[in-house]
């Protein structure tokens, strides 16, 4: 399937929204359906990207906003070139736990970095690819904080108002791009949410297949 180009699906949301659990559930559905796929996370997914992740999340470091922004972009650039683009070119479904919207929401809306600059850097880091579908798991900051582990990493340690801005930023992105971003209420039961997300993915696949010409086969 999807011979000419794969599909890029991203999962987004504030820390503690249950995004990574949903990534695992969606991966299970993809496995059961026999669709060729890869799952990656950001920052990470390459040797250098995983090392950058350690630095970014390490509580012992205090990073400037610029350094933070550029490190996320460096990890993204590596992941895109080494993993995402080859998988898309091979016609696979790429499931990415966080991608470009995370930088807009966190460093942009949360931290105050210029949104235009982030969009420009995102284009540079990704070669201009954009997700075919983004699932935004939306949850109140108070509830998300209660779900997180006992020890907070460097990003989780940012204050309540920062995370509130991140959540509002995500919702604003969804308002600007409703055709790409589907907002899912993250407060419900996890298997039910998983079924809803799988339905969104199936709709996308069906749309893509119906748009193809016979030349694609
Ligand atoms: P997570 O992968 O466990 O969700 O953790 C990654 C953390 O990094 C999370 O707090 C969100 C943050 N982040 C950014 O601030 N900007 C980004 O561009 C990305 C990809 C993640």
mmCIF file of C-alpha atoms and ligand atoms in Angstrom:
data_model
loop_
_atom_site.group_PDB
_atom_site.id
_atom_site.type_symbol
_atom_site.label_atom_id
_atom_site.label_comp_id
_atom_site.label_asym_id
_atom_site.label_seq_id
_atom_site.Cartn_x
_atom_site.Cartn_y
_atom_site.Cartn_z
ATOM 1 C CA UNK A 1 0.000 0.000 0.000
ATOM 2 C CA UNK A 2 0.903 3.697 -0.206
ATOM 3 C CA UNK A 3 3.548 2.923 -2.781
ATOM 4 C CA UNK A 4 4.395 6.467 -3.823
ATOM 5 C CA UNK A 5 4.520 8.043 -0.357
ATOM 6 C CA UNK A 6 3.834 6.877 3.168
ATOM 7 C CA UNK A 7 1.896 8.695 5.848
ATOM 8 C CA UNK A 8 3.249 10.801 8.663
ATOM 9 C CA UNK A 9 1.104 10.699 11.789
ATOM 10 C CA UNK A 10 2.115 12.668 14.866
ATOM 11 C CA UNK A 11 0.898 12.541 18.441
ATOM 12 C CA UNK A 12 1.048 15.703 20.495
ATOM 13 C CA UNK A 13 0.021 17.036 23.885
ATOM 14 C CA UNK A 14 1.277 18.369 27.197
ATOM 15 C CA UNK A 15 3.387 16.210 29.512
ATOM 16 C CA UNK A 16 1.208 13.622 31.249
ATOM 17 C CA UNK A 17 -1.571 13.638 28.619
ATOM 18 C CA UNK A 18 -1.106 9.908 27.863
ATOM 19 C CA UNK A 19 0.348 10.417 24.388
ATOM 20 C CA UNK A 20 2.988 7.710 24.634
ATOM 21 C CA UNK A 21 0.402 5.144 25.827
ATOM 22 C CA UNK A 22 -1.720 6.028 22.810
ATOM 23 C CA UNK A 23 1.316 5.665 20.546
ATOM 24 C CA UNK A 24 1.736 2.073 21.772
ATOM 25 C CA UNK A 25 -1.984 1.321 21.262
ATOM 26 C CA UNK A 26 -1.915 2.800 17.758
ATOM 27 C CA UNK A 27 1.188 0.810 16.946
ATOM 28 C CA UNK A 28 -0.701 -2.342 18.005
ATOM 29 C CA UNK A 29 -3.544 -1.490 15.600
ATOM 30 C CA UNK A 30 -1.052 -0.881 12.797
ATOM 31 C CA UNK A 31 0.611 -4.239 13.493
ATOM 32 C CA UNK A 32 -2.744 -6.054 13.506
ATOM 33 C CA UNK A 33 -3.734 -4.443 10.206
ATOM 34 C CA UNK A 34 -0.430 -5.470 8.595
ATOM 35 C CA UNK A 35 0.423 -1.920 7.500
ATOM 36 C CA UNK A 36 4.189 -1.388 7.240
ATOM 37 C CA UNK A 37 5.102 1.215 9.813
ATOM 38 C CA UNK A 38 7.765 2.641 12.075
ATOM 39 C CA UNK A 39 7.340 4.346 15.411
ATOM 40 C CA UNK A 40 9.732 7.033 16.600
ATOM 41 C CA UNK A 41 9.846 9.623 19.346
ATOM 42 C CA UNK A 42 11.124 13.150 19.580
ATOM 43 C CA UNK A 43 13.561 14.165 20.720
ATOM 44 C CA UNK A 44 15.292 10.880 19.991
ATOM 45 C CA UNK A 45 15.046 8.037 17.529
ATOM 46 C CA UNK A 46 18.695 8.232 16.402
ATOM 47 C CA UNK A 47 21.923 7.726 18.363
ATOM 48 C CA UNK A 48 22.668 11.458 18.416
ATOM 49 C CA UNK A 49 19.014 12.326 18.997
ATOM 50 C CA UNK A 50 18.851 10.127 22.103
ATOM 51 C CA UNK A 51 21.995 11.822 23.475
ATOM 52 C CA UNK A 52 20.474 15.251 22.768
ATOM 53 C CA UNK A 53 17.341 14.079 24.607
ATOM 54 C CA UNK A 54 19.434 13.305 27.714
ATOM 55 C CA UNK A 55 20.839 16.826 27.669
ATOM 56 C CA UNK A 56 17.462 18.478 27.068
ATOM 57 C CA UNK A 57 15.678 16.631 29.869
ATOM 58 C CA UNK A 58 18.518 16.671 32.402
ATOM 59 C CA UNK A 59 17.559 18.729 35.460
ATOM 60 C CA UNK A 60 21.193 19.556 36.184
ATOM 61 C CA UNK A 61 21.397 21.794 33.129
ATOM 62 C CA UNK A 62 19.862 25.190 32.767
ATOM 63 C CA UNK A 63 19.614 25.949 29.057
ATOM 64 C CA UNK A 64 18.846 29.233 27.360
ATOM 65 C CA UNK A 65 15.697 29.276 25.227
ATOM 66 C CA UNK A 66 17.817 29.578 22.076
ATOM 67 C CA UNK A 67 20.012 26.612 22.997
ATOM 68 C CA UNK A 68 16.939 24.562 23.873
ATOM 69 C CA UNK A 69 15.244 25.447 20.586
ATOM 70 C CA UNK A 70 18.296 24.617 18.487
ATOM 71 C CA UNK A 71 18.908 21.308 20.260
ATOM 72 C CA UNK A 72 15.333 20.170 19.560
ATOM 73 C CA UNK A 73 15.844 21.175 15.933
ATOM 74 C CA UNK A 74 19.167 19.320 15.688
ATOM 75 C CA UNK A 75 17.530 16.131 16.980
ATOM 76 C CA UNK A 76 14.635 16.622 14.522
ATOM 77 C CA UNK A 77 16.966 17.134 11.593
ATOM 78 C CA UNK A 78 18.818 13.886 12.342
ATOM 79 C CA UNK A 79 15.607 11.910 12.826
ATOM 80 C CA UNK A 80 14.017 13.255 9.654
ATOM 81 C CA UNK A 81 17.000 12.553 7.464
ATOM 82 C CA UNK A 82 17.928 9.166 8.898
ATOM 83 C CA UNK A 83 14.548 7.618 9.694
ATOM 84 C CA UNK A 84 11.421 9.546 8.703
ATOM 85 C CA UNK A 85 12.163 10.426 5.086
ATOM 86 C CA UNK A 86 13.502 6.967 4.133
ATOM 87 C CA UNK A 87 10.452 5.325 5.739
ATOM 88 C CA UNK A 88 8.033 7.668 3.940
ATOM 89 C CA UNK A 89 9.816 7.079 0.666
ATOM 90 C CA UNK A 90 9.432 3.336 1.271
ATOM 91 C CA UNK A 91 5.657 3.890 1.590
ATOM 92 C CA UNK A 92 5.456 3.246 5.334
ATOM 93 C CA UNK A 93 3.257 4.787 7.983
ATOM 94 C CA UNK A 94 5.496 6.798 10.298
ATOM 95 C CA UNK A 95 4.098 7.284 13.763
ATOM 96 C CA UNK A 96 5.934 10.055 15.546
ATOM 97 C CA UNK A 97 5.523 10.699 19.267
ATOM 98 C CA UNK A 98 5.946 14.515 19.074
ATOM 99 C CA UNK A 99 7.155 16.516 16.084
ATOM 100 C CA UNK A 100 7.166 20.113 14.823
ATOM 101 C CA UNK A 101 4.091 21.245 16.801
ATOM 102 C CA UNK A 102 5.877 20.445 20.073
ATOM 103 C CA UNK A 103 8.422 23.185 19.375
ATOM 104 C CA UNK A 104 5.734 25.700 18.460
ATOM 105 C CA UNK A 105 3.775 24.821 21.622
ATOM 106 C CA UNK A 106 6.680 24.544 24.099
ATOM 107 C CA UNK A 107 9.465 26.874 22.958
ATOM 108 C CA UNK A 108 7.047 29.174 21.109
ATOM 109 C CA UNK A 109 3.837 29.567 23.106
ATOM 110 C CA UNK A 110 5.365 28.275 26.353
ATOM 111 C CA UNK A 111 8.802 29.894 26.241
ATOM 112 C CA UNK A 112 8.127 32.952 24.078
ATOM 113 C CA UNK A 113 10.403 32.150 21.099
ATOM 114 C CA UNK A 114 9.382 33.758 17.824
ATOM 115 C CA UNK A 115 6.793 31.562 16.065
ATOM 116 C CA UNK A 116 7.960 32.659 12.603
ATOM 117 C CA UNK A 117 11.519 31.639 13.434
ATOM 118 C CA UNK A 118 10.340 28.246 14.733
ATOM 119 C CA UNK A 119 8.351 27.641 11.538
ATOM 120 C CA UNK A 120 11.431 28.506 9.471
ATOM 121 C CA UNK A 121 13.674 26.199 11.529
ATOM 122 C CA UNK A 122 11.048 23.447 11.357
ATOM 123 C CA UNK A 123 11.102 23.690 7.568
ATOM 124 C CA UNK A 124 14.908 23.491 7.559
ATOM 125 C CA UNK A 125 14.995 20.550 9.965
ATOM 126 C CA UNK A 126 12.311 18.537 8.162
ATOM 127 C CA UNK A 127 12.942 19.466 4.550
ATOM 128 C CA UNK A 128 9.452 20.969 4.549
ATOM 129 C CA UNK A 129 7.435 17.812 5.295
ATOM 130 C CA UNK A 130 4.321 18.220 7.355
ATOM 131 C CA UNK A 131 2.235 15.582 9.167
ATOM 132 C CA UNK A 132 -0.724 14.124 7.265
ATOM 133 C CA UNK A 133 -2.525 13.802 10.575
ATOM 134 C CA UNK A 134 -1.780 15.171 14.020
ATOM 135 C CA UNK A 135 -3.651 13.828 17.026
ATOM 136 C CA UNK A 136 -3.654 16.341 19.845
ATOM 137 C CA UNK A 137 -4.465 14.740 23.198
ATOM 138 C CA UNK A 138 -5.931 17.584 25.175
ATOM 139 C CA UNK A 139 -6.007 17.521 28.971
ATOM 140 C CA UNK A 140 -6.237 20.074 31.787
ATOM 141 C CA UNK A 141 -2.783 20.932 33.128
ATOM 142 C CA UNK A 142 -3.814 20.027 36.699
ATOM 143 C CA UNK A 143 -4.919 16.559 35.632
ATOM 144 C CA UNK A 144 -1.827 15.975 33.499
ATOM 145 C CA UNK A 145 0.456 17.011 36.386
ATOM 146 C CA UNK A 146 -1.240 14.444 38.625
ATOM 147 C CA UNK A 147 -0.502 11.683 36.122
ATOM 148 C CA UNK A 148 3.223 12.384 35.838
ATOM 149 C CA UNK A 149 5.882 10.397 37.711
ATOM 150 C CA UNK A 150 7.347 11.438 41.052
ATOM 151 C CA UNK A 151 10.532 12.941 39.601
ATOM 152 C CA UNK A 152 10.086 15.704 37.064
ATOM 153 C CA UNK A 153 12.576 16.149 34.212
ATOM 154 C CA UNK A 154 13.853 19.586 33.122
ATOM 155 C CA UNK A 155 10.837 20.310 30.916
ATOM 156 C CA UNK A 156 8.260 18.927 33.364
ATOM 157 C CA UNK A 157 9.815 21.101 36.083
ATOM 158 C CA UNK A 158 8.713 24.295 34.333
ATOM 159 C CA UNK A 159 5.928 26.057 36.218
ATOM 160 C CA UNK A 160 2.176 25.643 35.931
ATOM 161 C CA UNK A 161 1.713 28.772 33.826
ATOM 162 C CA UNK A 162 4.290 27.569 31.292
ATOM 163 C CA UNK A 163 2.361 24.312 30.819
ATOM 164 C CA UNK A 164 -0.888 26.277 30.639
ATOM 165 C CA UNK A 165 0.558 28.355 27.773
ATOM 166 C CA UNK A 166 1.733 25.170 26.060
ATOM 167 C CA UNK A 167 -1.785 23.716 26.247
ATOM 168 C CA UNK A 168 -3.358 26.943 24.900
ATOM 169 C CA UNK A 169 -0.719 27.014 22.152
ATOM 170 C CA UNK A 170 -1.595 23.505 21.044
ATOM 171 C CA UNK A 171 -5.292 24.394 20.933
ATOM 172 C CA UNK A 172 -4.494 27.475 18.873
ATOM 173 C CA UNK A 173 -2.506 25.375 16.387
ATOM 174 C CA UNK A 174 -5.518 23.044 16.135
ATOM 175 C CA UNK A 175 -7.813 26.016 15.468
ATOM 176 C CA UNK A 176 -5.516 27.245 12.685
ATOM 177 C CA UNK A 177 -5.194 23.848 11.025
ATOM 178 C CA UNK A 178 -8.377 21.880 11.717
ATOM 179 C CA UNK A 179 -7.950 19.787 8.567
ATOM 180 C CA UNK A 180 -4.636 18.402 9.890
ATOM 181 C CA UNK A 181 -5.035 18.474 13.676
ATOM 182 C CA UNK A 182 -7.704 16.379 15.416
ATOM 183 C CA UNK A 183 -8.251 17.171 19.079
ATOM 184 C CA UNK A 184 -9.018 14.149 21.257
ATOM 185 C CA UNK A 185 -10.225 14.512 24.841
ATOM 186 C CA UNK A 186 -7.430 12.846 26.827
ATOM 187 C CA UNK A 187 -9.457 12.408 30.005
ATOM 188 C CA UNK A 188 -11.370 9.280 28.891
ATOM 189 C CA UNK A 189 -10.655 5.561 29.076
ATOM 190 C CA UNK A 190 -7.455 4.651 27.236
ATOM 191 C CA UNK A 191 -8.725 1.781 25.028
ATOM 192 C CA UNK A 192 -11.733 3.872 23.961
ATOM 193 C CA UNK A 193 -9.418 6.757 23.048
ATOM 194 C CA UNK A 194 -7.256 4.247 21.190
ATOM 195 C CA UNK A 195 -10.237 3.117 19.104
ATOM 196 C CA UNK A 196 -11.136 6.737 18.304
ATOM 197 C CA UNK A 197 -7.587 7.495 17.201
ATOM 198 C CA UNK A 198 -7.440 4.345 15.088
ATOM 199 C CA UNK A 199 -10.669 5.469 13.398
ATOM 200 C CA UNK A 200 -9.026 8.814 12.542
ATOM 201 C CA UNK A 201 -6.063 6.970 11.037
ATOM 202 C CA UNK A 202 -8.303 4.649 9.028
ATOM 203 C CA UNK A 203 -10.227 7.650 7.675
ATOM 204 C CA UNK A 204 -6.945 9.203 6.576
ATOM 205 C CA UNK A 205 -5.811 5.996 4.856
ATOM 206 C CA UNK A 206 -9.145 5.659 3.062
ATOM 207 C CA UNK A 207 -8.980 9.290 1.912
ATOM 208 C CA UNK A 208 -5.451 8.767 0.651
ATOM 209 C CA UNK A 209 -6.371 5.591 -1.220
ATOM 210 C CA UNK A 210 -9.391 7.239 -2.860
ATOM 211 C CA UNK A 211 -7.216 10.164 -4.042
ATOM 212 C CA UNK A 212 -4.774 7.892 -5.840
ATOM 213 C CA UNK A 213 -4.901 7.425 -9.562
ATOM 214 C CA UNK A 214 -4.506 4.068 -11.224
ATOM 215 C CA UNK A 215 -0.951 5.169 -12.181
ATOM 216 C CA UNK A 216 0.008 4.876 -8.522
ATOM 217 C CA UNK A 217 -0.537 1.125 -8.499
HETATM 218 P P1 LIG B 1 8.402 13.177 26.047
HETATM 219 O O1 LIG B 1 8.923 12.663 24.756
HETATM 220 O O2 LIG B 1 8.571 12.194 27.131
HETATM 221 O O3 LIG B 1 7.054 13.733 25.931
HETATM 222 O O4 LIG B 1 9.384 14.353 26.516
HETATM 223 C C1 LIG B 1 9.908 15.276 25.689
HETATM 224 C C2 LIG B 1 9.875 16.624 26.379
HETATM 225 O O5 LIG B 1 10.450 17.582 25.489
HETATM 226 C C3 LIG B 1 8.466 17.117 26.687
HETATM 227 O O6 LIG B 1 8.496 17.844 27.901
HETATM 228 C C4 LIG B 1 8.179 18.071 25.563
HETATM 229 C C5 LIG B 1 9.522 18.633 25.223
HETATM 230 N N1 LIG B 1 9.692 19.075 23.826
HETATM 231 C C6 LIG B 1 9.868 20.418 23.583
HETATM 232 O O7 LIG B 1 9.861 21.231 24.498
HETATM 233 N N2 LIG B 1 10.056 20.821 22.294
HETATM 234 C C7 LIG B 1 10.105 19.941 21.242
HETATM 235 O O8 LIG B 1 10.294 20.347 20.094
HETATM 236 C C8 LIG B 1 9.925 18.541 21.530
HETATM 237 C C9 LIG B 1 9.967 17.542 20.415
HETATM 238 C C10 LIG B 1 9.721 18.158 22.834
#
